[in-house]
Short mmCIF file of C-alpha atoms and ligand atoms in Angstrom, two decimals:
data_model
loop_
_atom_site.label_atom_id
_atom_site.label_comp_id
_atom_site.label_asym_id
_atom_site.label_seq_id
_atom_site.Cartn_x
_atom_site.Cartn_y
_atom_site.Cartn_z
CA MET Q 1 6.97 21.95 -5.67
CA TYR Q 2 4.68 23.16 -3.35
CA LYS Q 3 6.25 26.39 -1.35
CA GLU Q 4 5.57 28.24 1.45
CA PRO Q 5 6.45 31.66 2.19
CA GLY Q 6 8.33 31.54 5.55
CA LYS Q 7 7.87 26.94 5.59
CA THR Q 8 11.22 25.19 5.11
CA LYS Q 9 10.15 22.10 3.10
CA PHE Q 10 10.17 20.15 6.59
CA GLN Q 11 7.61 22.22 8.22
CA ILE Q 12 4.47 21.59 5.85
CA GLU Q 13 2.23 19.22 7.06
CA LEU Q 14 -0.49 16.65 5.58
CA ARG Q 15 -3.37 19.52 5.45
CA ARG Q 16 -1.39 21.91 3.31
CA HIS Q 17 0.05 20.03 1.24
CA LEU Q 18 -3.18 18.30 0.00
CA ARG Q 19 -5.28 21.44 -0.03
CA ALA Q 20 -2.57 22.60 -2.45
CA GLN Q 21 -3.76 19.43 -5.04
CA ASP Q 22 -6.77 19.95 -6.88
CA ILE Q 23 -8.61 16.90 -5.03
CA PRO Q 24 -12.34 18.16 -3.29
CA ASP Q 25 -12.28 18.85 0.22
CA ASP Q 26 -13.48 15.94 1.69
CA LEU Q 27 -10.47 13.80 0.22
CA VAL Q 28 -8.17 16.10 2.02
CA HIS Q 29 -10.72 15.23 5.38
CA LEU Q 30 -10.65 11.59 4.76
CA ILE Q 31 -7.03 10.99 4.11
CA CYS Q 32 -5.99 13.74 6.98
CA GLU Q 33 -7.99 11.39 9.37
CA ILE Q 34 -6.53 7.89 8.11
CA ALA Q 35 -3.51 9.53 8.68
CA GLU Q 36 -5.12 10.53 12.90
CA ALA Q 37 -6.20 7.02 13.01
CA CYS Q 38 -2.94 5.19 12.35
CA LYS Q 39 -1.04 7.67 15.25
CA TYR Q 40 -3.46 5.05 17.32
CA VAL Q 41 -2.03 1.73 15.44
CA ILE Q 42 1.10 2.94 15.62
CA ASN Q 43 0.06 3.21 19.93
CA ALA Q 44 -1.17 -0.46 19.95
CA VAL Q 45 1.33 -2.44 17.92
CA ARG Q 46 4.27 -0.19 19.91
CA THR Q 47 2.45 -1.02 23.09
CA GLY Q 48 0.00 -3.68 22.37
CA ASP Q 49 -1.25 -6.88 22.92
CA LEU Q 50 -0.08 -9.13 20.78
CA GLY Q 51 -2.33 -12.47 22.12
CA VAL Q 52 -3.95 -14.15 19.27
CA ALA Q 53 -8.13 -12.86 19.51
CA GLY Q 54 -8.95 -16.33 18.27
CA THR Q 55 -11.31 -14.98 15.49
CA SER Q 56 -9.96 -16.38 11.61
CA ASN Q 57 -10.48 -13.49 8.51
CA LEU Q 58 -11.81 -13.98 5.01
CA TYR Q 59 -8.17 -17.14 4.17
CA GLY Q 60 -8.50 -18.75 7.56
CA GLU Q 61 -5.37 -16.97 9.04
CA GLU Q 62 -6.23 -16.36 12.13
CA GLN Q 63 -5.98 -12.74 13.93
CA LEU Q 64 -4.00 -11.61 15.84
CA ALA Q 65 -5.19 -9.00 18.43
CA LEU Q 66 -3.34 -5.86 16.38
CA ASP Q 67 -4.70 -7.15 13.09
CA VAL Q 68 -8.64 -6.67 14.54
CA LEU Q 69 -7.86 -4.02 16.86
CA SER Q 70 -6.10 -1.65 14.06
CA ASP Q 71 -8.95 -3.18 11.85
CA ARG Q 72 -11.80 -1.43 14.57
CA ILE Q 73 -9.13 1.64 14.67
CA ILE Q 74 -8.93 2.63 10.96
CA LYS Q 75 -12.97 1.66 10.65
CA LYS Q 76 -14.31 3.84 13.29
CA ARG Q 77 -12.67 6.67 12.35
CA LEU Q 78 -13.42 6.16 8.40
CA ILE Q 79 -17.62 4.99 9.67
CA HIS Q 80 -17.66 9.49 11.84
CA SER Q 81 -15.45 10.77 8.89
CA GLY Q 82 -18.84 11.61 7.32
CA VAL Q 83 -17.47 11.30 3.90
CA VAL Q 84 -17.72 7.19 3.31
CA CYS Q 85 -19.95 4.97 1.85
CA ASN Q 86 -18.45 1.64 1.38
CA MET Q 87 -15.50 0.11 3.24
CA VAL Q 88 -13.56 -3.09 3.03
CA SER Q 89 -10.89 -4.36 4.91
CA GLU Q 90 -8.57 -7.54 4.71
CA GLU Q 91 -10.10 -7.86 8.07
CA MET Q 92 -13.67 -7.90 6.85
CA ASP Q 93 -16.02 -11.30 5.05
CA GLU Q 94 -17.94 -8.44 3.58
CA ILE Q 95 -18.90 -4.79 2.34
CA PHE Q 96 -19.34 -2.65 5.82
CA HIS Q 97 -22.30 -0.26 4.08
CA VAL Q 98 -21.96 3.14 6.25
CA SER Q 99 -23.78 5.28 4.61
CA ASP Q 100 -24.77 6.46 1.05
CA GLU Q 101 -27.43 10.55 1.78
CA ARG Q 102 -24.11 12.96 0.87
CA ALA Q 103 -23.33 13.09 -3.55
CA GLY Q 104 -19.14 12.58 -3.29
CA LYS Q 105 -19.55 10.10 -1.21
CA TYR Q 106 -15.82 7.72 -0.96
CA SER Q 107 -15.20 3.87 -1.02
CA VAL Q 108 -12.30 2.45 1.08
CA ALA Q 109 -10.48 -0.54 0.73
CA TYR Q 110 -7.77 -1.44 3.29
CA ASP Q 111 -5.05 -3.80 4.22
CA PRO Q 112 -5.40 -2.02 8.88
CA LEU Q 113 -1.95 -3.84 9.44
CA ASP Q 114 0.21 -5.37 7.04
CA GLY Q 115 3.06 -7.80 7.79
CA SER Q 116 1.08 -8.41 11.10
CA SER Q 117 2.90 -11.32 11.30
CA LEU Q 118 5.89 -10.04 11.78
CA VAL Q 119 4.87 -7.62 14.89
CA ASP Q 120 6.67 -9.85 16.90
CA VAL Q 121 9.84 -10.36 15.82
CA ASN Q 122 10.29 -6.63 15.73
CA LEU Q 123 9.99 -5.75 11.77
CA ALA Q 124 8.95 -3.01 9.72
CA VAL Q 125 4.69 -3.69 8.90
CA GLY Q 126 2.23 -0.82 7.68
CA THR Q 127 -1.58 -0.05 6.52
CA ILE Q 128 -1.93 1.22 3.42
CA VAL Q 129 -5.51 2.01 1.36
CA SER Q 130 -6.99 2.20 -1.88
CA ILE Q 131 -9.47 5.10 -2.24
CA TYR Q 132 -12.38 5.53 -4.61
CA GLN Q 133 -15.14 8.23 -5.65
CA GLY Q 134 -19.05 6.99 -4.90
CA CYS Q 135 -19.77 3.85 -3.77
CA ASP Q 136 -18.01 1.06 -6.31
CA LEU Q 137 -14.88 -0.79 -3.89
CA MET Q 138 -15.70 -3.53 -6.67
CA GLN Q 139 -13.56 -0.92 -9.76
CA GLU Q 140 -10.29 -1.41 -11.62
CA GLY Q 141 -7.02 0.32 -9.71
CA SER Q 142 -7.16 2.47 -11.95
CA ARG Q 143 -10.49 4.12 -10.99
CA GLN Q 144 -8.47 4.88 -7.47
CA VAL Q 145 -8.21 8.57 -6.80
CA ALA Q 146 -6.83 7.76 -3.86
CA ALA Q 147 -3.85 5.72 -1.87
CA MET Q 148 -2.09 5.61 0.61
CA TYR Q 149 0.47 3.42 2.95
CA ILE Q 150 1.30 4.47 6.47
CA LEU Q 151 4.81 2.71 7.83
CA TYR Q 152 5.25 2.24 11.04
CA GLY Q 153 9.61 1.52 10.98
CA PRO Q 154 12.34 3.48 12.58
CA ARG Q 155 10.34 6.26 11.45
CA VAL Q 156 6.93 6.42 10.72
CA SER Q 157 5.76 7.43 7.23
CA LEU Q 158 2.89 8.24 5.35
CA VAL Q 159 3.07 7.78 1.45
CA TYR Q 160 0.42 9.48 -0.28
CA THR Q 161 -0.74 9.73 -4.32
CA VAL Q 162 -3.62 12.12 -5.58
CA GLY Q 163 -2.84 10.78 -9.50
CA ASN Q 164 -0.31 14.53 -8.69
CA GLY Q 165 3.04 12.83 -8.02
CA VAL Q 166 4.35 10.74 -5.08
CA HIS Q 167 5.02 12.17 -2.09
CA GLU Q 168 5.81 11.64 1.61
CA PHE Q 169 5.56 13.15 4.88
CA THR Q 170 7.29 12.05 7.62
CA MET Q 171 6.31 11.70 11.65
CA ASN Q 172 8.00 14.22 13.69
CA HIS Q 173 8.54 14.75 17.30
CA LEU Q 174 4.97 16.54 17.57
CA ASN Q 175 3.60 13.63 16.18
CA GLU Q 176 2.64 15.60 13.31
CA PHE Q 177 3.36 14.79 9.57
CA THR Q 178 5.75 17.09 7.33
CA LEU Q 179 6.48 17.50 3.93
CA THR Q 180 10.12 14.62 3.60
CA ARG Q 181 10.18 13.99 -0.19
CA GLU Q 182 8.04 16.08 -3.15
CA ASN Q 183 7.44 14.03 -6.68
CA VAL Q 184 9.08 10.70 -6.07
CA THR Q 185 11.19 9.46 -9.52
CA MET Q 186 12.26 6.17 -10.17
CA LYS Q 187 14.90 5.39 -11.77
CA PRO Q 188 13.89 3.10 -15.50
CA SER Q 189 15.87 0.39 -13.74
CA GLY Q 190 17.46 -1.42 -10.82
CA ASP Q 191 19.39 -3.77 -8.87
CA ILE Q 192 17.51 -4.24 -5.94
CA TYR Q 193 14.83 -6.89 -6.20
CA SER Q 194 12.87 -8.29 -3.35
CA PRO Q 195 11.11 -11.64 -4.39
CA GLY Q 196 8.39 -13.30 -2.93
CA GLY Q 197 7.53 -17.22 -2.54
CA GLN Q 198 9.02 -20.18 -1.90
CA ARG Q 199 12.22 -20.22 -4.74
CA ASN Q 200 11.55 -23.67 -5.15
CA LYS Q 201 7.96 -23.06 -6.27
CA TYR Q 202 8.98 -20.69 -8.71
CA LEU Q 203 7.46 -21.77 -12.76
CA PRO Q 204 10.95 -21.52 -14.97
CA GLY Q 205 10.31 -18.42 -16.95
CA VAL Q 206 10.22 -16.67 -13.06
CA GLU Q 207 13.69 -19.64 -11.51
CA LYS Q 208 15.60 -17.90 -15.06
CA TYR Q 209 14.55 -13.23 -14.18
CA VAL Q 210 15.89 -14.35 -10.25
CA GLN Q 211 19.40 -15.96 -11.98
CA HIS Q 212 19.90 -13.32 -14.28
CA LEU Q 213 19.33 -10.52 -11.38
CA GLU Q 214 21.40 -12.64 -9.28
CA ALA Q 215 23.95 -13.07 -12.44
CA LYS Q 216 23.91 -9.21 -12.66
CA GLY Q 217 24.65 -8.49 -9.16
CA ALA Q 218 21.08 -7.51 -8.01
CA LYS Q 219 20.67 -7.09 -4.06
CA LEU Q 220 18.22 -9.28 -2.61
CA ARG Q 221 16.52 -7.37 -0.35
CA TYR Q 222 13.10 -8.80 1.41
CA SER Q 223 11.76 -8.20 4.96
CA GLY Q 224 8.33 -10.53 4.33
CA GLY Q 225 6.82 -7.30 5.06
CA PHE Q 226 5.23 -6.00 1.95
CA VAL Q 227 4.53 -1.87 3.37
CA PRO Q 228 8.55 -1.81 3.91
CA ASP Q 229 9.68 -3.51 1.20
CA ILE Q 230 7.71 -1.66 -1.65
CA ASN Q 231 9.18 1.70 0.41
CA GLN Q 232 12.61 0.48 0.34
CA VAL Q 233 12.26 0.01 -4.31
CA LEU Q 234 10.34 3.41 -4.27
CA MET Q 235 12.03 5.93 -1.28
CA LYS Q 236 15.31 4.06 -3.17
CA GLY Q 237 14.11 4.80 -6.76
CA LYS Q 238 15.79 1.52 -8.20
CA GLY Q 239 15.09 -2.60 -8.75
CA LEU Q 240 11.29 -4.82 -8.18
CA PHE Q 241 9.46 -5.97 -5.60
CA MET Q 242 7.05 -9.37 -7.08
CA TYR Q 243 5.19 -11.42 -5.49
CA PRO Q 244 5.09 -14.39 -8.32
CA MET Q 245 2.95 -17.12 -9.98
CA LEU Q 246 3.76 -19.84 -7.89
CA ASN Q 247 3.75 -23.83 -8.13
CA GLY Q 248 0.00 -24.72 -6.40
CA SER Q 249 -0.75 -20.39 -6.44
CA PRO Q 250 -1.50 -19.59 -9.79
CA ASN Q 251 -1.91 -16.10 -8.26
CA GLY Q 252 0.45 -15.71 -6.37
CA LYS Q 253 -0.10 -15.15 -3.26
CA LEU Q 254 -1.05 -11.26 -2.84
CA ARG Q 255 -4.13 -8.76 -2.23
CA LEU Q 256 -5.81 -7.01 -5.88
CA LEU Q 257 -8.23 -4.99 -3.82
CA TYR Q 258 -6.30 -3.89 -0.76
CA GLU Q 259 -2.05 -4.44 -1.29
CA LEU Q 260 -1.78 -4.91 -5.32
CA ASN Q 261 -4.27 -1.93 -6.66
CA PRO Q 262 -2.83 0.79 -4.41
CA MET Q 263 0.81 0.26 -4.28
CA ALA Q 264 0.56 -0.15 -8.15
CA TYR Q 265 -1.03 3.01 -8.31
CA ILE Q 266 1.36 4.74 -6.03
CA VAL Q 267 4.35 3.56 -7.98
CA GLU Q 268 3.02 4.29 -11.79
CA GLN Q 269 2.97 7.39 -10.90
CA ALA Q 270 6.09 7.14 -9.14
CA GLY Q 271 6.99 6.90 -13.02
CA GLY Q 272 7.37 2.46 -12.43
CA ALA Q 273 5.47 -0.06 -14.00
CA ALA Q 274 2.75 -2.87 -12.08
CA SER Q 275 2.04 -6.17 -13.51
CA THR Q 276 0.78 -9.64 -12.92
CA GLY Q 277 3.44 -11.24 -15.84
CA THR Q 278 0.78 -10.67 -18.24
CA CYS Q 279 -1.43 -7.14 -17.68
CA ARG Q 280 -1.18 -4.58 -15.86
CA ILE Q 281 -2.36 -4.47 -11.97
CA LEU Q 282 -4.50 -2.06 -12.88
CA ASP Q 283 -6.03 -2.64 -15.88
CA ILE Q 284 -7.89 -5.83 -13.46
CA LYS Q 285 -11.84 -5.83 -13.26
CA PRO Q 286 -12.22 -6.83 -9.29
CA GLU Q 287 -14.18 -10.56 -9.29
CA SER Q 288 -14.18 -10.71 -5.40
CA LEU Q 289 -13.14 -9.16 -2.49
CA ASP Q 290 -10.11 -11.27 -1.80
CA GLN Q 291 -8.62 -11.43 -5.25
CA ARG Q 292 -5.24 -11.93 -5.33
CA ALA Q 293 -3.32 -11.49 -7.63
CA PRO Q 294 0.41 -12.73 -9.26
CA VAL Q 295 2.84 -8.89 -8.99
CA PHE Q 296 5.69 -7.94 -10.24
CA ILE Q 297 5.96 -4.32 -9.53
CA GLY Q 298 8.99 -1.72 -9.51
CA CYS Q 299 11.37 -0.05 -11.69
CA SER Q 300 9.08 -0.13 -15.60
CA GLU Q 301 12.60 -1.41 -16.99
CA ASP Q 302 12.48 -4.16 -14.81
CA VAL Q 303 8.79 -5.16 -14.95
CA GLU Q 304 9.12 -5.00 -18.73
CA LEU Q 305 12.56 -7.26 -18.61
CA ALA Q 306 10.12 -10.24 -16.11
CA LYS Q 307 7.28 -10.12 -18.39
CA GLU Q 308 9.74 -11.01 -21.23
CA PHE Q 309 11.91 -14.13 -18.80
CA LEU Q 310 7.80 -15.11 -18.17
CA ASN Q 311 5.98 -14.98 -21.79
CA ALA Q 312 9.18 -16.81 -23.38
CA GLN Q 313 8.95 -19.92 -20.75
P1 AFP K 401 0.63 -10.84 6.74
O1 AFP K 401 -0.16 -9.55 6.22
O2 AFP K 401 -0.46 -12.56 6.71
O3 AFP K 401 1.80 -11.18 7.69
O4 AFP K 401 1.45 -11.29 5.82
C1 AFP K 401 2.04 -10.17 5.02
C2 AFP K 401 2.16 -10.56 3.37
O5 AFP K 401 1.43 -9.98 2.95
C3 AFP K 401 2.78 -8.75 2.43
O6 AFP K 401 2.67 -8.10 3.74
C4 AFP K 401 3.87 -10.10 2.52
O7 AFP K 401 4.75 -9.20 0.80
C5 AFP K 401 4.02 -11.09 1.85
O8 AFP K 401 3.33 -11.76 2.54
C6 AFP K 401 5.33 -11.94 2.63
O9 AFP K 401 4.40 -13.02 2.34
P2 AFP K 401 5.77 -14.38 2.69
O10 AFP K 401 5.14 -15.17 4.37
O11 AFP K 401 4.91 -15.62 1.86
O12 AFP K 401 7.17 -14.22 2.11
#
């Protein structure tokens, strides 16, 4: 527990907490810059134009103005941070090279506004960030040096790990992120499940797993937003999220670089697990920027059980 004389937990702001971790100053600076950029994303989400930007991203999905605007905000901040070598986002078609002059540079993969299609129905959305040392973004997720997400919900929260536990900060009335949960830890198993994808496309093993969950009285919690859905499982410390392989979509829907790797790093740091059903998410060597993978992520025993149902099919 990070303690500072005369300060309650709720007065410990993000930069101080990061400085107490055994990480380089450049990484502290980078994480704080991303947190600052997200304050402008919040403003765009709260008041921005919901109109269609008229362009489309790599996946052929029409880019809402907010997607494009959020991406621009974060990209600009990363460029001017002075510590970024390469970056790529869900909204970019290729890696954006910033600079490789200084050693100790970092590379960032991010989803600027995951769940953007939910903004116009006023549901929670988020920004997801994955950070690597150096210039190579096509590394296994196990080589991340930091992962974080910002959740734009009824409150704005920021969750990060640098490999020393998972810590949650909540934005206060002064727009500062102050510590609200430290060393978040998941139970071995839980009674929440968050099932993505159309059920009539589930493979037999997945269908049987969901029937098992229903039979034991597990509660279905699914908003369609990866960040709030994961945050619920993580902060309640119980259950799992899944977006499985589907008939016709063997790799599910979620993207490895921008969504799965950062969340898998965070969940594992909280004592959970993240698997495709056959291998650990963080062990996958990325082969393309837009690579997708099926995912079962959450309490370790729940993920193991899902794998058993899958392997029994
Ligand atoms: P968008 O960013 O296109 O809204 O997709 C959000 C998302 O990638 C992820 O946040 C959700 O978990 C998942 O899609 C929901 O997918 P379904 O709409 O198929 O349930």
